[in-house]
Coordinates of C-alpha atoms in Angstrom, one line a residue:
X1 CA 0.1 0.2 -0.2
X2 CA 1.1 3.5 -0.6
X3 CA 0.2 6.8 1.0
X4 CA -2.4 9.2 0.4
X5 CA 0.5 11.7 -0.7
X6 CA 2.3 9.1 -2.8
X7 CA -1.3 8.2 -4.4
X8 CA -1.4 12.1 -5.7
X9 CA 2.0 12.2 -6.9
X10 CA 1.3 9.2 -9.0
X11 CA -1.9 10.5 -10.3
X12 CA -0.7 13.8 -11.6
X13 CA 2.0 12.0 -13.1
X14 CA -0.5 10.1 -15.2
X15 CA -2.6 12.9 -16.3
X16 CA -3.3 13.4 -20.0
X17 CA -4.7 17.1 -21.1
X18 CA -8.3 16.5 -23.2
X19 CA -8.2 18.0 -26.8
X20 CA -8.9 21.9 -27.2
X21 CA -11.2 22.9 -29.1
X22 CA -12.6 26.7 -29.8
X23 CA -16.2 27.7 -28.6
X24 CA -18.4 31.1 -28.5
X25 CA -17.9 32.7 -25.1
X26 CA -21.8 32.1 -23.9
X27 CA -21.0 28.3 -24.8
X28 CA -17.7 28.3 -22.5
X29 CA -19.3 28.3 -19.3
X30 CA -18.2 25.6 -16.9
X31 CA -15.1 24.8 -19.5
X32 CA -11.5 25.6 -18.6
X33 CA -9.3 27.6 -20.6
X34 CA -6.7 25.8 -23.1
X35 CA -4.9 28.9 -23.7
X36 CA -4.5 32.4 -22.0
X37 CA -6.5 35.3 -22.8
X38 CA -5.6 38.9 -23.6
X39 CA -7.4 41.8 -24.2
X40 CA -7.8 43.3 -27.7
X41 CA -9.5 46.7 -26.5
X42 CA -9.2 49.1 -24.0
X43 CA -12.1 49.0 -21.0
X44 CA -13.5 51.3 -20.9
X45 CA -13.3 51.9 -24.8
X46 CA -13.6 55.7 -23.9
X47 CA -14.1 58.0 -21.4
X48 CA -17.5 57.8 -19.7
X49 CA -19.6 59.2 -17.3
X50 CA -20.1 57.1 -13.7
X51 CA -23.1 58.8 -13.1
X52 CA -26.5 60.9 -14.7
X53 CA -25.3 64.6 -14.4
X54 CA -23.6 67.2 -16.6
X55 CA -20.1 66.9 -18.4
X56 CA -18.0 69.9 -18.5
X57 CA -14.3 71.2 -18.4
X58 CA -13.2 71.3 -14.9
X59 CA -12.7 75.4 -14.4
X60 CA -11.7 77.2 -10.9
X61 CA -14.2 80.2 -10.8
X62 CA -16.3 79.3 -13.3
X63 CA -20.0 79.8 -11.7
X64 CA -22.4 79.0 -14.6
X65 CA -22.6 76.5 -17.8
X66 CA -25.2 76.6 -20.9
X67 CA -26.5 73.1 -21.4
X68 CA -25.7 72.7 -25.4
X69 CA -26.6 68.8 -25.8
X70 CA -28.1 65.8 -24.1
X71 CA -26.2 62.5 -24.3
X72 CA -27.7 59.1 -23.5
X73 CA -25.4 55.7 -23.4
X74 CA -24.7 55.4 -27.0
X75 CA -24.7 59.2 -28.0
X76 CA -21.4 60.7 -29.6
X77 CA -21.7 64.5 -29.5
X78 CA -20.5 65.7 -33.0
X79 CA -18.3 68.6 -31.9
X80 CA -16.5 69.9 -29.1
X81 CA -17.8 71.4 -26.0
X82 CA -16.5 75.2 -25.9
X83 CA -16.2 77.5 -22.7
X84 CA -18.7 77.7 -20.4
X85 CA -20.7 74.8 -22.4
X86 CA -22.0 71.6 -20.9
X87 CA -23.8 68.4 -21.9
X88 CA -26.6 66.9 -19.9
X89 CA -25.2 63.3 -19.7
X90 CA -26.7 60.0 -18.3
X91 CA -24.7 56.7 -16.8
X92 CA -22.5 55.0 -19.4
X93 CA -22.8 58.0 -22.2
X94 CA -19.2 59.0 -23.7
X95 CA -17.9 62.0 -22.6
X96 CA -18.2 64.9 -25.1
X97 CA -14.5 66.4 -26.6
X98 CA -14.0 69.5 -24.5
X99 CA -15.3 67.8 -21.1
X100 CA -13.3 66.4 -18.5
X101 CA -15.5 66.1 -15.5
X102 CA -19.4 65.3 -14.5
X103 CA -21.3 66.8 -11.8
X104 CA -23.6 64.3 -10.1
X105 CA -27.6 65.6 -10.9
X106 CA -28.5 66.0 -7.3
X107 CA -25.9 68.8 -6.8
X108 CA -27.1 70.8 -9.9
X109 CA -29.8 73.8 -9.9
X110 CA -31.0 74.3 -13.5
X111 CA -33.0 77.1 -15.2
X112 CA -33.9 76.5 -18.9
X113 CA -30.4 76.0 -20.4
X114 CA -28.4 77.3 -17.6
X115 CA -27.1 75.5 -14.5
X116 CA -24.7 75.8 -11.4
X117 CA -23.7 73.3 -9.0
X118 CA -23.1 73.2 -5.3
X119 CA -20.6 70.4 -5.2
X120 CA -17.6 72.0 -3.3
X121 CA -15.9 68.4 -3.4
X122 CA -15.8 67.7 -7.2
X123 CA -12.1 68.1 -9.0
X124 CA -10.9 67.8 -12.5
X125 CA -11.9 64.1 -13.6
X126 CA -14.7 63.9 -11.1
X127 CA -17.3 60.9 -11.7
X128 CA -15.5 60.1 -15.3
X129 CA -14.2 56.2 -15.8
X130 CA -11.3 56.8 -17.7
X131 CA -10.4 55.0 -21.2
X132 CA -8.3 51.9 -20.1
X133 CA -8.9 52.3 -16.3
X134 CA -9.4 48.5 -16.1
X135 CA -7.6 47.1 -19.0
X136 CA -5.2 48.5 -21.8
X137 CA -4.9 46.7 -24.9
X138 CA -2.4 43.6 -24.4
X139 CA -3.3 43.0 -20.9
X140 CA -3.5 39.5 -19.6
X141 CA -7.0 38.8 -18.6
X142 CA -7.2 35.0 -17.5
X143 CA -4.5 32.4 -17.7
X144 CA -4.6 28.8 -19.4
X145 CA -6.5 26.4 -16.7
X146 CA -9.2 29.1 -15.6
X147 CA -12.5 27.8 -15.0
X148 CA -14.8 29.7 -16.8
X149 CA -17.5 31.1 -14.4
X150 CA -20.1 34.0 -14.5
X151 CA -17.5 36.5 -13.0
X152 CA -14.7 35.3 -15.9
X153 CA -17.3 35.4 -18.5
X154 CA -18.0 38.7 -17.9
X155 CA -14.8 40.1 -17.6
X156 CA -14.1 38.5 -21.1
X157 CA -17.3 39.9 -22.8
X158 CA -16.2 43.6 -21.4
X159 CA -13.1 43.1 -23.6
X160 CA -14.8 42.3 -26.5
X161 CA -14.0 38.5 -26.5
X162 CA -16.2 36.6 -28.9
X163 CA -14.6 33.1 -28.4
X164 CA -12.3 31.3 -26.5
X165 CA -10.3 27.8 -26.6
X166 CA -11.2 25.4 -24.1
X167 CA -10.1 21.7 -23.2
X168 CA -13.0 19.6 -24.1
X169 CA -14.7 17.6 -20.7
X170 CA -13.9 14.2 -20.7
X171 CA -15.7 11.1 -21.3
X172 CA -16.9 9.3 -18.2
X173 CA -18.1 6.2 -17.6
X174 CA -19.4 4.6 -14.5
X175 CA -19.5 0.8 -13.2
X176 CA -21.0 -0.2 -10.7
X177 CA -20.2 -4.2 -9.9
X178 CA -22.3 -6.3 -7.8
X179 CA -25.5 -8.2 -7.8
X180 CA -27.0 -7.2 -4.7
X181 CA -29.1 -4.3 -5.5
X182 CA -32.8 -4.1 -5.4
X183 CA -34.5 -3.7 -9.2
X184 CA -37.9 -2.5 -8.6
X185 CA -39.1 0.4 -6.8
X186 CA -39.3 -1.3 -3.4
X187 CA -36.9 -3.4 -1.4
X188 CA -36.3 -7.4 -1.8
X189 CA -34.9 -10.1 0.2
X190 CA -31.1 -9.6 1.0
X191 CA -30.9 -6.8 -1.8
X192 CA -30.1 -3.1 -0.9
X193 CA -30.7 -0.1 -2.8
X194 CA -27.9 0.8 -4.9
X195 CA -26.3 4.9 -4.0
X196 CA -23.0 4.5 -5.7
X197 CA -24.4 5.2 -9.3
X198 CA -26.7 7.5 -8.7
X199 CA -23.9 9.7 -6.8
X200 CA -21.5 9.5 -9.1
X201 CA -23.6 10.3 -11.9
X202 CA -24.9 13.4 -10.0
X203 CA -21.2 14.5 -8.9
X204 CA -20.2 14.3 -12.7
X205 CA -23.3 16.2 -14.1
X206 CA -22.2 19.2 -11.7
X207 CA -19.0 19.1 -13.4
X208 CA -20.7 19.3 -16.6
X209 CA -20.1 16.1 -17.9
X210 CA -23.0 14.1 -19.3
X211 CA -23.7 10.8 -18.2
X212 CA -26.3 9.7 -20.7
X213 CA -25.6 6.1 -21.9
X214 CA -22.3 5.5 -19.8
X215 CA -23.4 3.4 -17.1
X216 CA -22.9 -0.1 -16.4
X217 CA -24.1 -2.6 -14.0
X218 CA -22.7 -6.1 -14.4
X219 CA -23.1 -8.6 -11.6
X220 CA -20.2 -10.3 -10.1
X221 CA -19.8 -12.6 -12.7
X222 CA -16.1 -12.4 -14.9
X223 CA -17.8 -12.9 -18.3
X224 CA -20.2 -9.7 -17.4
X225 CA -17.2 -7.7 -15.8
X226 CA -15.1 -8.5 -18.7
X227 CA -17.5 -7.2 -21.4
X228 CA -18.8 -4.2 -19.6
X229 CA -15.1 -3.2 -18.7
X230 CA -14.0 -3.8 -22.0
X231 CA -16.8 -1.2 -23.4
X232 CA -16.5 1.3 -20.9
X233 CA -12.8 1.5 -21.3
X234 CA -13.1 1.7 -25.2
X235 CA -15.5 4.3 -25.1
X236 CA -14.3 6.6 -22.3
X237 CA -11.5 8.7 -21.5
X238 CA -12.2 7.9 -17.9
X239 CA -13.9 4.6 -15.9
X240 CA -15.0 5.0 -12.2
X241 CA -16.0 1.6 -10.9
X242 CA -17.5 0.8 -8.1
X243 CA -16.9 -2.5 -5.7
X244 CA -15.1 -5.6 -6.3
X245 CA -12.0 -4.2 -5.9
X246 CA -10.9 -5.8 -2.5
X247 CA -9.5 -9.3 -2.0
X248 CA -12.7 -11.4 -1.5
X249 CA -13.7 -14.0 -3.8
X250 CA -16.0 -12.0 -5.8
X251 CA -13.5 -9.3 -6.3
X252 CA -13.0 -9.4 -9.6
X253 CA -12.1 -6.0 -11.1
X254 CA -8.3 -6.0 -10.9
X255 CA -7.9 -9.3 -12.2
X256 CA -10.3 -8.6 -15.1
X257 CA -8.4 -5.2 -16.0
X258 CA -5.5 -6.8 -15.7
X259 CA -6.8 -9.6 -18.2
X260 CA -8.2 -6.8 -20.7
X261 CA -4.5 -5.3 -20.6
X262 CA -4.7 -2.7 -18.3
X263 CA -1.6 -1.6 -16.1
X264 CA -2.6 -1.4 -12.5
X265 CA -0.4 1.8 -11.5
X266 CA -1.3 1.4 -7.8
X267 CA -4.0 -0.6 -5.7
X268 CA -4.5 0.2 -2.0
X269 CA -3.8 3.5 -0.5
X270 CA -3.3 4.3 3.5
X271 CA -6.1 5.8 4.3
X272 CA -9.8 5.6 5.9
X273 CA -12.1 4.8 4.3
X274 CA -11.3 3.8 0.7
X275 CA -8.0 1.7 1.5
X276 CA -8.7 -0.7 -1.4
X277 CA -8.9 1.7 -4.2
X278 CA -7.5 0.9 -7.2
X279 CA -6.0 3.0 -10.2
X280 CA -5.3 1.9 -13.9
X281 CA -4.3 3.0 -17.3
X282 CA -5.1 1.5 -20.5
X283 CA -3.8 3.3 -23.8
X284 CA -5.7 7.1 -23.5
X285 CA -8.0 5.9 -20.6
X286 CA -7.4 6.1 -16.9
X287 CA -9.6 3.8 -14.2
X288 CA -10.5 4.4 -10.9
X289 CA -12.1 1.5 -9.3
X290 CA -13.4 2.5 -6.0
X291 CA -14.7 0.3 -2.9
X292 CA -18.2 -0.5 -2.6
X293 CA -19.0 1.6 0.5
X294 CA -20.7 4.5 -0.5
X295 CA -18.9 6.7 2.1
X296 CA -15.4 5.4 0.5
X297 CA -16.7 6.2 -2.9
X298 CA -17.6 9.9 -2.0
X299 CA -14.5 10.5 -0.2
X300 CA -12.5 8.9 -3.0
X301 CA -14.4 11.3 -5.5
X302 CA -13.4 14.5 -3.6
X303 CA -9.9 13.4 -2.9
X304 CA -8.6 12.0 -6.1
X305 CA -11.4 11.6 -9.2
X306 CA -12.9 15.3 -9.0
X307 CA -9.3 16.8 -9.1
X308 CA -8.1 14.3 -11.7
X309 CA -10.9 15.2 -14.1
X310 CA -10.2 18.9 -13.5
X311 CA -6.7 18.2 -14.2
X312 CA -7.3 16.5 -17.4
X313 CA -8.7 19.6 -18.7
X314 CA -5.7 21.8 -17.8
X315 CA -6.6 23.3 -14.4
X316 CA -3.2 24.1 -12.5
X317 CA -4.6 23.7 -9.3
X318 CA -6.9 20.5 -9.2
X319 CA -6.7 19.4 -5.6
X320 CA -9.0 20.1 -2.8
X321 CA -8.4 23.6 -1.4
X322 CA -6.7 22.9 2.3
X323 CA -5.4 24.4 5.5
X324 CA -4.4 23.8 8.9
X325 CA -6.9 24.7 11.5
X326 CA -7.2 23.6 15.4
X327 CA -9.5 21.3 16.5
X328 CA -12.1 21.9 19.1
X329 CA -12.0 18.9 21.1
X330 CA -9.4 15.8 21.7
X331 CA -9.5 13.2 18.8
X332 CA -8.0 9.5 18.6
X333 CA -7.7 6.9 16.2
X334 CA -5.9 4.2 14.7
X335 CA -2.7 5.7 13.4
X336 CA -1.7 2.9 10.6
X337 CA -3.9 4.8 8.2
X338 CA -4.8 8.5 7.3
X339 CA -8.5 9.3 8.7
X340 CA -10.6 11.3 6.8
X341 CA -13.6 12.4 8.9
X342 CA -16.3 14.4 8.0
X343 CA -16.6 18.1 9.7
X344 CA -17.7 21.4 9.7
X345 CA -15.8 24.5 10.7
X346 CA -17.2 27.1 13.7
X347 CA -15.5 30.2 14.6
X348 CA -12.3 29.1 13.3
X349 CA -12.0 25.7 14.9
X350 CA -12.9 22.4 13.1
X351 CA -15.8 20.3 15.0
X352 CA -15.6 16.7 13.9
X353 CA -19.1 15.1 13.4
X354 CA -20.4 11.9 14.5
X355 CA -18.2 9.0 13.0
X356 CA -19.8 6.9 10.9
X357 CA -18.9 3.7 9.0
X358 CA -17.7 3.5 5.3
X359 CA -21.3 2.3 4.3
X360 CA -23.0 5.7 5.8
X361 CA -23.4 8.9 4.2
X362 CA -25.6 11.0 6.4
X363 CA -22.9 12.6 8.1
X364 CA -21.4 13.9 4.6
X365 CA -24.6 15.9 3.9
X366 CA -23.8 18.5 6.8
X367 CA -20.1 18.2 6.2
X368 CA -18.2 21.4 5.5
X369 CA -14.8 19.8 5.4
X370 CA -13.1 16.6 5.2
X371 CA -10.6 16.4 8.4
X372 CA -7.3 14.3 7.6
X373 CA -6.1 12.9 10.6
X374 CA -2.4 11.8 9.7
X375 CA -1.0 8.4 9.0
X376 CA 1.5 7.9 11.8
X377 CA -0.2 9.4 14.8
X378 CA -3.0 8.4 16.9
X379 CA -3.7 11.3 18.9
X380 CA -4.4 15.4 18.7
X381 CA -5.6 17.1 22.0
X382 CA -8.2 20.2 21.5
X383 CA -6.3 23.3 20.2
X384 CA -3.8 21.2 17.6
X385 CA -4.0 22.0 14.2
X386 CA -5.2 19.5 12.0
X387 CA -5.1 19.7 7.9
X388 CA -9.0 19.9 6.7
X389 CA -9.8 19.6 3.0
X390 CA -12.8 22.1 1.6
X391 CA -15.9 20.4 0.0
X392 CA -17.2 22.1 -2.8
X393 CA -20.5 23.9 -2.5
X394 CA -23.0 24.9 -5.0

């Protein structure tokens, strides 16, 4: 068996990024950039007013201005304001030539086409958004590997970007082994409800990966398992299986993978839950064979599978965000494996939730973080620091 850190290092070396392709900006949401993006235009594109008011050339001692134009956003004044002239102007409109300052309408007294104002704090350039004050041509906008969310897409759109180059989302298959699952709406003697496939499909959908027609449910029969593993690996960049990966008589996943020509990179990690996890490769396809217990599946997804999928799409920081925080209680564990516990963070301290078996999921619903109780130790006192891995939240 290897350590968690060794498993992560092996996974990093096994990543192959997906192909890149161009998409229109509105279609890029949830993708990762394949190449850096730079500004093709200044932002703002021109000097514009930040408020509704009146634009003029700031001139100490001037008390009155004559209104000669009215400008809404999108309007362009065809000439230049002269001395003592101003323009009624609305937020976002381009400053007319000859103007450098805008006074807010709240400080203005107007009679006919004449105005005065009472803003004693107004200075040259007041209430004006200057051309290029946020971005100049050539400025770096986003680096390769950046995830494209609403803010990122908004930034690119504001700089006139219409199309971006992104990494393709990987094709993923899910394979749930075992013949113990109920097939109808209700339970049957000796059968259980299936959760692993539903949980993984939901997790993949949240990553923007469509799972239509990519789920397999073979029984623990060698011929069925060989057939479905072969089909899944042929059609997928990544295969995630659950169950059949330990050392029992019906745990056939490893031997079937090897029979199909897959190279087992590692099998067994010094952690709880998820000790029997296996990672393999065949050609372009990578395989995560997770244990059958639901909690182990979900922990494996967060610690390894989701980061690996992100790395396949070029992100530079795929792993869960983590930091060291103090415990709010004493805790003991079996130090022969790293122990991952569900917890919440309250007032800067880690509060462990009730410890549950690897077949239980209730505690993961409330969890905000996974606490890593380290390999090689078996006790921490209240106030001592422990590594916490932050779970993603929608």
